[in-house]
Short mmCIF file of C-alpha atoms in Angstrom, two decimals:
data_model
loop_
_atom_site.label_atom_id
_atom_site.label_comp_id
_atom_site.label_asym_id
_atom_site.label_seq_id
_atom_site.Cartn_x
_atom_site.Cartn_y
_atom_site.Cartn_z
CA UNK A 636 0.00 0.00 0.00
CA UNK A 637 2.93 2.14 0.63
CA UNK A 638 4.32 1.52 -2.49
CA UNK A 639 1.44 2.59 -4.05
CA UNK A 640 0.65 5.78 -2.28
CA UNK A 641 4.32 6.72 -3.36
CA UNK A 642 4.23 6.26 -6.51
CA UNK A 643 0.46 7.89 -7.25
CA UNK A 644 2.24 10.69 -5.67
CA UNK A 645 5.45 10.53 -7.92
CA UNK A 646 4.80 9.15 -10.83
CA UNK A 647 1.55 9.58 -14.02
CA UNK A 648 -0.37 5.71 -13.77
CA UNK A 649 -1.66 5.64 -17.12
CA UNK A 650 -5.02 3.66 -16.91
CA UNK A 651 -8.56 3.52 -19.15
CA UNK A 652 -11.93 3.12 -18.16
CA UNK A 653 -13.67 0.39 -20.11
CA UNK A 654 -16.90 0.65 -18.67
CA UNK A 655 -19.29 2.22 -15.97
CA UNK A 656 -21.63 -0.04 -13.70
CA UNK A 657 -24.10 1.43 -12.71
CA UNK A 658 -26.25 -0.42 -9.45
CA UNK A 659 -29.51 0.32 -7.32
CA UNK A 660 -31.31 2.28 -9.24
CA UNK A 661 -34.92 0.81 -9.78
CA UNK A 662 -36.40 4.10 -10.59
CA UNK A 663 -33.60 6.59 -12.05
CA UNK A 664 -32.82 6.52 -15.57
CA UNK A 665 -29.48 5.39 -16.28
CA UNK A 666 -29.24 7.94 -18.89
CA UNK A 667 -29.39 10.50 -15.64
CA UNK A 668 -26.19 9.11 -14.04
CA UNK A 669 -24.56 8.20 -16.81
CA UNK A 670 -24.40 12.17 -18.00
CA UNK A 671 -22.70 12.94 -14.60
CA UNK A 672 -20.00 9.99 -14.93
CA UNK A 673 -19.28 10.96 -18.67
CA UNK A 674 -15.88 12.87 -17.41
CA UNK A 675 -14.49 10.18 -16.21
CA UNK A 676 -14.03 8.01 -19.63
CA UNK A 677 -11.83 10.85 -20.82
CA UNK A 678 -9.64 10.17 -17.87
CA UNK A 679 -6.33 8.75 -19.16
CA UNK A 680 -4.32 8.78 -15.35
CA UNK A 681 -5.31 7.18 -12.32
CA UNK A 682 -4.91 10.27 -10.88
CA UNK A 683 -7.58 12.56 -13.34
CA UNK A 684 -9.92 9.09 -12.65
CA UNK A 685 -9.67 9.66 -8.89
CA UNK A 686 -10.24 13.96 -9.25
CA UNK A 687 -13.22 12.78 -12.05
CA UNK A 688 -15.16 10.28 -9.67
CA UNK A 689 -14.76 12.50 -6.91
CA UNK A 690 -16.36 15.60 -8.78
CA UNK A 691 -18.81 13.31 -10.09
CA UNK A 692 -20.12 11.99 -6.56
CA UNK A 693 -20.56 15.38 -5.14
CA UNK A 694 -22.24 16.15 -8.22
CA UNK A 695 -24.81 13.12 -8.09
CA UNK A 696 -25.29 13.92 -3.96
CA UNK A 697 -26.25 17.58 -5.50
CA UNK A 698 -29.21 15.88 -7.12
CA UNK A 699 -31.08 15.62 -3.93
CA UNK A 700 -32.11 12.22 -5.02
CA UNK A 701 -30.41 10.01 -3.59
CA UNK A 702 -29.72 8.73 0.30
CA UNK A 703 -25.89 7.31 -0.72
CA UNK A 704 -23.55 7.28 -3.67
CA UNK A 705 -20.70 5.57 -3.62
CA UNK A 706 -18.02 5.00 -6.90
CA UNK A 707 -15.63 2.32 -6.71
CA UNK A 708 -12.73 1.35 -9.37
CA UNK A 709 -12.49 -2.07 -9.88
CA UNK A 710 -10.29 -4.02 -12.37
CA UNK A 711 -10.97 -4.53 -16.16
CA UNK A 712 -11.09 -7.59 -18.03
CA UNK A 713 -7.56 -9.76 -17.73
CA UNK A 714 -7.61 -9.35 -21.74
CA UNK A 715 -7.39 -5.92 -21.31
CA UNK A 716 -4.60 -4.35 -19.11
CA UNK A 717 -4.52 -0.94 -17.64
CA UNK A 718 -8.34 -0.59 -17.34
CA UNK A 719 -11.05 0.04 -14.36
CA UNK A 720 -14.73 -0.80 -14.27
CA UNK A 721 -16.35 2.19 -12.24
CA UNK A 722 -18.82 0.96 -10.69
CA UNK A 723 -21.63 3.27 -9.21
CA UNK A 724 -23.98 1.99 -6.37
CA UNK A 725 -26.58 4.39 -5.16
CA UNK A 726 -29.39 3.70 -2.59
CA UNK A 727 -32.26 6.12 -3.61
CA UNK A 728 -34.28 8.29 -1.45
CA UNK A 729 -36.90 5.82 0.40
CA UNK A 730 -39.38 8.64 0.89
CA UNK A 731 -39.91 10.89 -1.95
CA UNK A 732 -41.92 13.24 0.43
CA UNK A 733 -40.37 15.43 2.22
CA UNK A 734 -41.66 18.80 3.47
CA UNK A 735 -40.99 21.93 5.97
CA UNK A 736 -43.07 24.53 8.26
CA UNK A 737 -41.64 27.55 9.63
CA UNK A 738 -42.06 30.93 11.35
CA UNK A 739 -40.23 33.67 10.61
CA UNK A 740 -40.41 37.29 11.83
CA UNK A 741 -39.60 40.32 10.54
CA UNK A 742 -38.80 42.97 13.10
CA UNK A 743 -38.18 46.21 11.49
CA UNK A 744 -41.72 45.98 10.14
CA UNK A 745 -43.31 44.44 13.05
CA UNK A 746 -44.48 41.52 11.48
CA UNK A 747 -44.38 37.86 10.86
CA UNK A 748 -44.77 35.24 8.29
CA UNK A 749 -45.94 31.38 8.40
CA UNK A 750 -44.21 29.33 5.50
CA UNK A 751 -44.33 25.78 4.60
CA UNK A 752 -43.44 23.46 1.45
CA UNK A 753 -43.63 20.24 0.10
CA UNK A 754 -41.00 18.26 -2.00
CA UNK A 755 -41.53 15.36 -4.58
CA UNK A 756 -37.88 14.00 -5.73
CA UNK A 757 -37.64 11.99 -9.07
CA UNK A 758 -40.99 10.83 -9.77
CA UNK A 759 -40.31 10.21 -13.28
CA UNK A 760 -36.86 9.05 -12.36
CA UNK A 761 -35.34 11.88 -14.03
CA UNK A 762 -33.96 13.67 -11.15
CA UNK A 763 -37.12 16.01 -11.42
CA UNK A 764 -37.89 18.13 -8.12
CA UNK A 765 -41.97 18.97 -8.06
CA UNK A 766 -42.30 21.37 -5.77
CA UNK A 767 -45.14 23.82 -3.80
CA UNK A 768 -45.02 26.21 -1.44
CA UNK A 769 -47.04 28.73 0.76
CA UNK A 770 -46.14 31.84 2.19
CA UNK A 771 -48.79 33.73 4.77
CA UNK A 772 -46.87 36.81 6.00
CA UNK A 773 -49.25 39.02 8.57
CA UNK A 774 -49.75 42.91 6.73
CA UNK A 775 -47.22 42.42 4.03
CA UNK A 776 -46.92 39.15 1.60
CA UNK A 777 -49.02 36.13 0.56
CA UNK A 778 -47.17 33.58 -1.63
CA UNK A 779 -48.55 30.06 -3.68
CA UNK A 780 -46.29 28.78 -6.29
CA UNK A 781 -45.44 25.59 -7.25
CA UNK A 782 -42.67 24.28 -9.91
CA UNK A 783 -40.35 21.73 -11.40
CA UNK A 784 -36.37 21.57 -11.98
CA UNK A 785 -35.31 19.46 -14.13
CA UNK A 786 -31.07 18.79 -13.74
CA UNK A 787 -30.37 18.14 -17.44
CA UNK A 788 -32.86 18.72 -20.07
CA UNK A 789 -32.29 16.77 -23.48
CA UNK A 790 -29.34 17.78 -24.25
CA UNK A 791 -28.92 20.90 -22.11
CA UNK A 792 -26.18 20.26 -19.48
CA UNK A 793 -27.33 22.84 -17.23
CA UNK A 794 -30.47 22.28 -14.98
CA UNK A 795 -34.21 24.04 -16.42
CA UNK A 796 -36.52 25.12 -13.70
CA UNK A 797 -40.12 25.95 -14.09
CA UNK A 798 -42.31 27.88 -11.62
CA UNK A 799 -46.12 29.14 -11.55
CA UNK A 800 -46.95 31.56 -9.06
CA UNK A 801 -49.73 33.75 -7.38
CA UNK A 802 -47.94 37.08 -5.15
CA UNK A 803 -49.90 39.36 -2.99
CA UNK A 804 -47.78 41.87 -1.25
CA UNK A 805 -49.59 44.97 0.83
CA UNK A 806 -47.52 48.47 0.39
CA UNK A 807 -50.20 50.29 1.70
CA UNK A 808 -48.23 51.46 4.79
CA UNK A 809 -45.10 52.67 2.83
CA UNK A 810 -46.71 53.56 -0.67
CA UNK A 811 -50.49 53.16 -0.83
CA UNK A 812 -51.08 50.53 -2.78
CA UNK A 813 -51.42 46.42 -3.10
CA UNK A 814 -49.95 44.42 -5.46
CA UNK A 815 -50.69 41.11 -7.28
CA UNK A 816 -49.18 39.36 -9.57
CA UNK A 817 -50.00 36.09 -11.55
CA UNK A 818 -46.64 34.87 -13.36
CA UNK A 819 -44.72 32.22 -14.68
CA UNK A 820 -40.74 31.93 -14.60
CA UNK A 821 -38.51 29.62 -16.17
CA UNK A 822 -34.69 28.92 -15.37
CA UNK A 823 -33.06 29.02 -18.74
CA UNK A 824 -29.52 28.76 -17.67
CA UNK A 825 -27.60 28.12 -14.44
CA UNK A 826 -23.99 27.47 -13.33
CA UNK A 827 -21.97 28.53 -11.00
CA UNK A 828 -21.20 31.88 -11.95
CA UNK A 829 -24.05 32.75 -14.94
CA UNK A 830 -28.02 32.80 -14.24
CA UNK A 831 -30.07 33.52 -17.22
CA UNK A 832 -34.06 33.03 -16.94
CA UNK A 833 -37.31 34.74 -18.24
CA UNK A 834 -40.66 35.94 -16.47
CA UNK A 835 -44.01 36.34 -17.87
CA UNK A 836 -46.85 37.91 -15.22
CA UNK A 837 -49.96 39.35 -15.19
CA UNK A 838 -49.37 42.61 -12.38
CA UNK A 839 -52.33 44.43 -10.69
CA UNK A 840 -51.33 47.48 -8.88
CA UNK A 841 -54.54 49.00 -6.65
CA UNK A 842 -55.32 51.26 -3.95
CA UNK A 843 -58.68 50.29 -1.67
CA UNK A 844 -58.14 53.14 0.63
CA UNK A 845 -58.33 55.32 -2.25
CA UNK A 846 -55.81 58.18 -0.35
CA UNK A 847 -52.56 57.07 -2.71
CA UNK A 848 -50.32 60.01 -4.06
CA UNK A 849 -51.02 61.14 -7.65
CA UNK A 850 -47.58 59.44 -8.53
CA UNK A 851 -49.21 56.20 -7.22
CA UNK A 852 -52.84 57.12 -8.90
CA UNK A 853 -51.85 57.15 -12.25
CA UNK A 854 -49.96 53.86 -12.38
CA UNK A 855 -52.77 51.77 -11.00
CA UNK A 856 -54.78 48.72 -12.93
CA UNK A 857 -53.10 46.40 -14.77
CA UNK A 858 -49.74 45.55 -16.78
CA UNK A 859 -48.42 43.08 -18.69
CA UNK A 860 -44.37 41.97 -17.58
CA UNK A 861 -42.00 39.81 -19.86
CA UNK A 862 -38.46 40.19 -18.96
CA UNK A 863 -34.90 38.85 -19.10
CA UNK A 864 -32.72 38.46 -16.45
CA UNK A 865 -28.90 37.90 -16.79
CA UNK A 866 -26.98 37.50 -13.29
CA UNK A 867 -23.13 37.12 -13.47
CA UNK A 868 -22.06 36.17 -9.87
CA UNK A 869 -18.51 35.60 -8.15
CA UNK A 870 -18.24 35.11 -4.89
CA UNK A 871 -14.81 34.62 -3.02
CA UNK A 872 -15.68 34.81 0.39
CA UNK A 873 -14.73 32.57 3.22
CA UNK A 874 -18.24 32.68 4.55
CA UNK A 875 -21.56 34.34 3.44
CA UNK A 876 -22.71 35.40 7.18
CA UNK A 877 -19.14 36.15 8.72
CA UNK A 878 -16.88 36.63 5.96
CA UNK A 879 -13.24 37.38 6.98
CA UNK A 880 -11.21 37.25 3.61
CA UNK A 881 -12.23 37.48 -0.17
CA UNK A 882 -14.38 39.47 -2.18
CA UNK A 883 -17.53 39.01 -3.91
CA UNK A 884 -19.16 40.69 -7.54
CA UNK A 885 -22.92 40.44 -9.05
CA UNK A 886 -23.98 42.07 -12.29
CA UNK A 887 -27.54 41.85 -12.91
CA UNK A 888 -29.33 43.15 -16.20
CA UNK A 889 -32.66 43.20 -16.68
CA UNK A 890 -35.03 44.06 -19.77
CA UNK A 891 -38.81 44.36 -20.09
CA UNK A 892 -41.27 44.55 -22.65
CA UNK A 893 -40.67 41.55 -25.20
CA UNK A 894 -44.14 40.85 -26.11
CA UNK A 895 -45.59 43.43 -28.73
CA UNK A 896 -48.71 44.34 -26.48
CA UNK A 897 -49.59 47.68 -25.64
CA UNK A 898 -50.26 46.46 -21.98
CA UNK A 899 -46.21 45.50 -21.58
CA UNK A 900 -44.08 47.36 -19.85
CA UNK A 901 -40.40 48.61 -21.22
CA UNK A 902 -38.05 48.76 -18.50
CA UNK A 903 -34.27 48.37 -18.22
CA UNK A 904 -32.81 47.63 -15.29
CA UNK A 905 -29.17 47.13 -13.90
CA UNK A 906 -27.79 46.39 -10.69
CA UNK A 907 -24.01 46.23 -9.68
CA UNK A 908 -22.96 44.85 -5.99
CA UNK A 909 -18.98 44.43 -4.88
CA UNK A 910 -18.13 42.94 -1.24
CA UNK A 911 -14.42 43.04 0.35
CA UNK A 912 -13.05 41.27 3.47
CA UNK A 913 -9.89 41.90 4.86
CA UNK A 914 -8.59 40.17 7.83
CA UNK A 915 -6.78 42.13 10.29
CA UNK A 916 -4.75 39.36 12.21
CA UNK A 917 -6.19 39.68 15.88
CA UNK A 918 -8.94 38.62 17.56
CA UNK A 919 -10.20 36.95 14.33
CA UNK A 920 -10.75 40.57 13.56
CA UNK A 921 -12.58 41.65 9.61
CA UNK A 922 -12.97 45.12 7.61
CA UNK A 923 -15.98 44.66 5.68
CA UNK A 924 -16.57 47.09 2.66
CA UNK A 925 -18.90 47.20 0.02
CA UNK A 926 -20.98 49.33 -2.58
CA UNK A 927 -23.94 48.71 -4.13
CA UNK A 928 -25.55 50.66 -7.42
CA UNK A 929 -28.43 50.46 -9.49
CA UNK A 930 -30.58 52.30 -12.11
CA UNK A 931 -33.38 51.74 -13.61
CA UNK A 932 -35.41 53.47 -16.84
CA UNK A 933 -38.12 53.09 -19.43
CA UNK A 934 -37.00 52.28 -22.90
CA UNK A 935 -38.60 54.01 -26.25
CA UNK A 936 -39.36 57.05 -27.35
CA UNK A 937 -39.08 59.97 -25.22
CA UNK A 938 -37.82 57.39 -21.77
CA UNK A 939 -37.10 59.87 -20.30
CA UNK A 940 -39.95 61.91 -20.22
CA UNK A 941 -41.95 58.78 -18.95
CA UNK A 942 -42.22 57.55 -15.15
CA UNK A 943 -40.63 54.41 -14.10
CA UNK A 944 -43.34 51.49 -12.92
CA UNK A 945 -43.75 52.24 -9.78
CA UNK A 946 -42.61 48.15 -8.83
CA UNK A 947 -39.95 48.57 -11.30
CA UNK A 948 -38.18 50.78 -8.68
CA UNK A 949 -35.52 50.84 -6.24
CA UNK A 950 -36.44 51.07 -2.75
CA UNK A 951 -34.40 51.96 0.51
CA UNK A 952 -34.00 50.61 4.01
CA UNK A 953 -34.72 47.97 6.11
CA UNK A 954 -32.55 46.62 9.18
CA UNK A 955 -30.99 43.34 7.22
CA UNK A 956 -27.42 43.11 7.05
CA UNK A 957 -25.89 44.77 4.26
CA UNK A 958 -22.67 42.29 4.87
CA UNK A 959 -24.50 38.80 3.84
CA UNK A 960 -26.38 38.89 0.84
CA UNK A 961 -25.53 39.97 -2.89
CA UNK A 962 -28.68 41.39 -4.23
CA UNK A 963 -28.28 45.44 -5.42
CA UNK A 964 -28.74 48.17 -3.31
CA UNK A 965 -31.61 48.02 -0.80
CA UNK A 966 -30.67 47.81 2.86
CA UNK A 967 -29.67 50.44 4.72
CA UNK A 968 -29.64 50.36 8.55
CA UNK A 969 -31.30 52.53 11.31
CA UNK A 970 -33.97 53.11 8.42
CA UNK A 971 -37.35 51.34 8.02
CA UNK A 972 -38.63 49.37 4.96
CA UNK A 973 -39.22 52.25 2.03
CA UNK A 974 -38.55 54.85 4.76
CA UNK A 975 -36.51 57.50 2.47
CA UNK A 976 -36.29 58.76 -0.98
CA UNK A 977 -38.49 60.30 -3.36
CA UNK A 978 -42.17 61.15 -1.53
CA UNK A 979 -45.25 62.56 -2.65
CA UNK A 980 -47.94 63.54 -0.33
CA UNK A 981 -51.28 61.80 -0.22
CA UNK A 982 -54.79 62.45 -1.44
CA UNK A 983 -56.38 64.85 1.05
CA UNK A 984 -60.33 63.77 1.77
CA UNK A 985 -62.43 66.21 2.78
CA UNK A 986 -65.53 65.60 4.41
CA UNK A 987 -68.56 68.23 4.96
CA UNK A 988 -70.87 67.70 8.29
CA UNK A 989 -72.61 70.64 9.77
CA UNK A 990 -70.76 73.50 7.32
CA UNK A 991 -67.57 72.13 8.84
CA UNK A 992 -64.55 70.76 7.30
CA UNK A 993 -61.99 68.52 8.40
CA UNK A 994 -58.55 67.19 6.28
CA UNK A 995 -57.43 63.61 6.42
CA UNK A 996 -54.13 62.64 7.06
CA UNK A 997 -51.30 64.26 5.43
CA UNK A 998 -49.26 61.44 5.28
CA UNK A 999 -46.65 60.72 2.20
CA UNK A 1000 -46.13 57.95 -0.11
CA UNK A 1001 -42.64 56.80 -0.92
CA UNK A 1002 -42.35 56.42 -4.58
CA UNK A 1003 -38.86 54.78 -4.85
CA UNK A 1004 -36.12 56.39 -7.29
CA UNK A 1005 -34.89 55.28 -10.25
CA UNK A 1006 -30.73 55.58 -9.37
CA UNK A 1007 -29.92 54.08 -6.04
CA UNK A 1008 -26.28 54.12 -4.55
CA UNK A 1009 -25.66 52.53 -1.12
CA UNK A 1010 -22.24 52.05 0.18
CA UNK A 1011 -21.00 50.30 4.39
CA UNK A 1012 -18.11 49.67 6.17
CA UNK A 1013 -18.25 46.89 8.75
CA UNK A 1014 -15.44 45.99 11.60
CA UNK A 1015 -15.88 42.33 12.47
CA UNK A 1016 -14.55 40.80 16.15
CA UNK A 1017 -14.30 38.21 18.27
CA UNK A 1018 -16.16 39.36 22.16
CA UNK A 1019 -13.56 38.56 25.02
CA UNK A 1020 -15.69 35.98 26.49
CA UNK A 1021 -14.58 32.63 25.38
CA UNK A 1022 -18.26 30.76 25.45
CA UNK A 1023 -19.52 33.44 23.40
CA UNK A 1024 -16.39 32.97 20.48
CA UNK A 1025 -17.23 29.10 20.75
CA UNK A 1026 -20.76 29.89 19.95
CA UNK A 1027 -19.49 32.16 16.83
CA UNK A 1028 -20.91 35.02 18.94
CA UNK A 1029 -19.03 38.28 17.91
CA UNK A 1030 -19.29 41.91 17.82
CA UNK A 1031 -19.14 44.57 15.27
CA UNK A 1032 -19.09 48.27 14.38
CA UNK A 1033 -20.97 49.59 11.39
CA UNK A 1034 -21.21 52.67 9.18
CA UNK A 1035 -23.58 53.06 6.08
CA UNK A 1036 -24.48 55.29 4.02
CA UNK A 1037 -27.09 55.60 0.68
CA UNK A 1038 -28.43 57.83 -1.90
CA UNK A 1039 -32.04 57.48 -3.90
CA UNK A 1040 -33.37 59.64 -6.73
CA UNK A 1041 -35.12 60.21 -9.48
CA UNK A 1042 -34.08 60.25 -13.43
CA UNK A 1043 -37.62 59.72 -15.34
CA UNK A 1044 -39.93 62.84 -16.44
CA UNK A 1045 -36.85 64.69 -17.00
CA UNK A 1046 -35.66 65.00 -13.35
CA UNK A 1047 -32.65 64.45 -14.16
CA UNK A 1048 -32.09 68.11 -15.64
CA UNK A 1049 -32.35 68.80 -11.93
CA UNK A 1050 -29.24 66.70 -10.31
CA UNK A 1051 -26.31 68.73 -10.27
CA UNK A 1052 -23.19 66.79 -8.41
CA UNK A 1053 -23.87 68.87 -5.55
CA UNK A 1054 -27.63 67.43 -5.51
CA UNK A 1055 -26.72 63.96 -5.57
CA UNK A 1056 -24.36 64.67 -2.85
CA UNK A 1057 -26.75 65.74 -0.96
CA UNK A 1058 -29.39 63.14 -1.03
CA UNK A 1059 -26.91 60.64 0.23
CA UNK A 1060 -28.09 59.49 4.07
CA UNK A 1061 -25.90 57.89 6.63
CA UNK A 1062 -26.34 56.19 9.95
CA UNK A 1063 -23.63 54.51 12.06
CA UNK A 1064 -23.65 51.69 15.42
CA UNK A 1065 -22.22 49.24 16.69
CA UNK A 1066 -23.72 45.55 18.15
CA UNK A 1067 -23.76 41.80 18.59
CA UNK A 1068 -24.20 38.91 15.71
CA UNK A 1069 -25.57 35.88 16.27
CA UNK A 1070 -24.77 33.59 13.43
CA UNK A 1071 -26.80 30.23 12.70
CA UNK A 1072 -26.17 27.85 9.78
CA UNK A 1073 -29.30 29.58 8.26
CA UNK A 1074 -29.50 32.97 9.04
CA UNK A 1075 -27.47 35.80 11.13
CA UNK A 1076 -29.68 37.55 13.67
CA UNK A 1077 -28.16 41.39 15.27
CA UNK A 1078 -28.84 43.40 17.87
CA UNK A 1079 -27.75 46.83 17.12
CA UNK A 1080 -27.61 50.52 18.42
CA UNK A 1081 -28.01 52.30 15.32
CA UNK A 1082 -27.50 56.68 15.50
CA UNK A 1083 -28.95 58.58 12.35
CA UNK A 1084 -26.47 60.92 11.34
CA UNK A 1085 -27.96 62.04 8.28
CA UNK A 1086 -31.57 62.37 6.98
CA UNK A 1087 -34.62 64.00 5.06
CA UNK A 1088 -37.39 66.15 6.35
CA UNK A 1089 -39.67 62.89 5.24
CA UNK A 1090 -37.31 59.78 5.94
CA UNK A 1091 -38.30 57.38 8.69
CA UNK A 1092 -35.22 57.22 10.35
CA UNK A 1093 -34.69 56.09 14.38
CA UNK A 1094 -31.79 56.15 16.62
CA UNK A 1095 -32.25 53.41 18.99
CA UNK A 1096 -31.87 49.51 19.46
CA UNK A 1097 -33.04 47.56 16.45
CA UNK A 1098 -33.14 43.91 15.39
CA UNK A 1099 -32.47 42.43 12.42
CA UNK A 1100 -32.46 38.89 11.01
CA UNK A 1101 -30.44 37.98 7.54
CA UNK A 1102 -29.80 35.02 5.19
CA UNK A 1103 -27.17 34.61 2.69
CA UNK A 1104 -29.87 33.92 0.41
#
């Protein structure tokens, strides 16, 4: 065995596979496994055979299919030296059921959500995933969907997803109106790095209290949406929820209005997001930076003279962490959900009783803005307290700051440099992370040092709850 270690480690073996055995599949297509396995008959080393079959079972545990894979080389036929059987034997997934339930809570807007789904793995032995799912979220989102993924289509090499899905979300706090949407996605390429898929949806924008903004007024009733997304992603980082070295890039382009109806809407829309971790050598110590930008615009004839669709927008604040996920500029901390930017006031009611006259509320509408720049800086540490480093328990300091405005119906005329300077917000804080395997929950102090006559910003203690998702 020594001898054998030594020279795998010294010398090329030259070696062949001759064939691939493939055992324990009663319902999976062979056709399915054999795709994965296909690197290794161009393996002309024992040593590219080894790196092949060890890609190739992590790839075939990726399916979700199966309970056990496991690829052994045996020898080829006496007749033919310098050759390996591989053969495959997998133990597929006893229940093909599988399902979750969970509550989660959002506590920058005070509320909470019940979600649950259910899983279906290969029923036509394909490796196909059938999938449904239900969201109930108290005041601010209703989800049903329910879709397929396929991991190799014909003779695509990349998996194809599928999804149908029914949205209800409730803006009427922020912006004064509902929205529902009826739409069908499809995943038209994925890898590692590229994302490329296409949306169709039937949108419904509406206002039952009838107070909305004339910004929100005129962009109620429905709207037709086919898009293309491309996502390029590279991500570097040591860890998602506490990284500590590497760095971390997402492009995302976006365009609207492929179907020649006069209900579609034309929209571009691109998003850019860079994260950067340097580690400082002492107490597991991390400067965090990043900057996120995005714009977004009509396309046509006179764009620019035309609003943006109001959903179609970029919205700011929120108390998630601006360290985890990759995902264009949104979060911005100390600030609640759509609590700065661009604001109209509402409708003013008036009501006559007895020759008198009394206003309703003058409350605003956040509209959103079609540039958004957001940019933090985060100091990462270890707490002195060793049960609290064994738990991954660890402190931070924060700083963030972000900018929102408006392009469409020729606003832009009106940002000079020294505008745009001053629309940028910032807040600063310091406070404790909890990280989980799933999420990263903080308790922070957050002090506004910069905002708007109209933004909703709070010093104080604040919670927050992320995902790397």
């Amino acid at each position: 065995m020594e001898n054998l270690f030594r020279r795998l480690s010294s010398e090329r073996v030259p070696i062949r596979v001759h064939d691939v055995i493939i055992q324990g599949n009663t319902k999976t297509k062979e056709s399915l496994i054999e795709a994965e396995m296909e690197a290794l008959k161009s393996a002309t080393t024992l040593q590219e055979l080894l790196k092949a079959a060890s890609i190739a079972n992590a790839r075939l545990q990726h399916l979700d299919i199966f309970d056990s894979v496991k690829i052994t080389l045996d020898s080829g036929p006496p007749e033919l030296p310098g050759t390996t059987n591989v053969v495959v034997e997998i133990v597929e997934s006893e229940n093909p059921l599988t399902g979750s339930v969970g509550v989660f809570s959002k506590p920058e807007a005070r509320a909470w959500s019940l979600e649950g789904s259910l899983k279906l793995k290969n029923l036509f032995g394909y490796g196909d995933i059938w999938d449904g799912s239900l969201a109930y979220g108290l005041d601010l989102t209703s989800e049903v969907s329910a879709g397929v993924s396929l991991p190799r289509f014909k003779k695509l090499i990349t998996p194809v997803t599928a999804r149908l899905s029914l949205l209800s979300q409730d803006w009427l706090k922020f912006s004064s109106y509902k929205e529902r949407a009826l739409g069908l996605s499809l995943g038209l390429l994925s890898s590692r790095s590229h994302d490329l898929s296409y949306s169709l949806a039937w949108r419904t924008l509406a206002d039952p209290s009838q107070m909305s903004s004339r910004a929100v007024r005129r962009q109620l009733g429905h709207s037709l949406i086919s898009a293309l997304k491309y996502t390029f992603k590279i991500d570097r980082r040591n860890s998602p929820l506490r990284p500590t070295r590497g760095y971390a890039f997402l492009s995302s382009s976006q365009i609207g209005g492929l179907l020649p109806d006069h209900r579609g809407l034309r929209f571009l829309r691109q998003e850019l997001d860079f994260r950067y971790a340097l580690p400082l050598g002492f107490y597991n110590a991390a400067f965090n930076i990043g900057i996120s930008a995005g714009v977004t615009v009509p396309w046509g004839s006179g764009f620019l003279s035309r609003p943006t669709y109001l959903p179609e927008k970029f919205f700011l604040g929120g108390n998630s962490s601006p360290v985890c996920a990759l995902g264009g500029p949104s979060s911005l901390l100390g600030f609640k959900t759509r609590g700065l930017g661009p604001a109209e006031p509402r409708r003013q009611v008036t009501e006559n009783s007895n020759d008198e006259s009394s206003d309703a509320s003058s409350a605003i509408d956040f509209v959103g803005g079609d540039l958004a720049v957001t940019a933090f800086a985060d100091l990462s540490f270890d707490l002195p307290l060793r049960v609290l480093r064994e738990a991954g328990i660890h402190g931070h300091a924060f700083a963030c700051t972000g900018s929102l405005n408006k392009l469409t119906e020729n606003a832009y005329k009106d940002l000079s440099l020294q505008k745009f300077k001053e629309s940028f917000r910032a807040s600063a804080g310091f406070g404790v992370i909890v990280p989980t395997k799933l999420f990263r929950m903080e308790v922070n102090y957050c002090y506004i040092l910069k905002q708007q006559e109209h933004d909703r910003g709070k010093t104080g203690v604040q919670f927050s709850f992320s995902s790397s998702f």
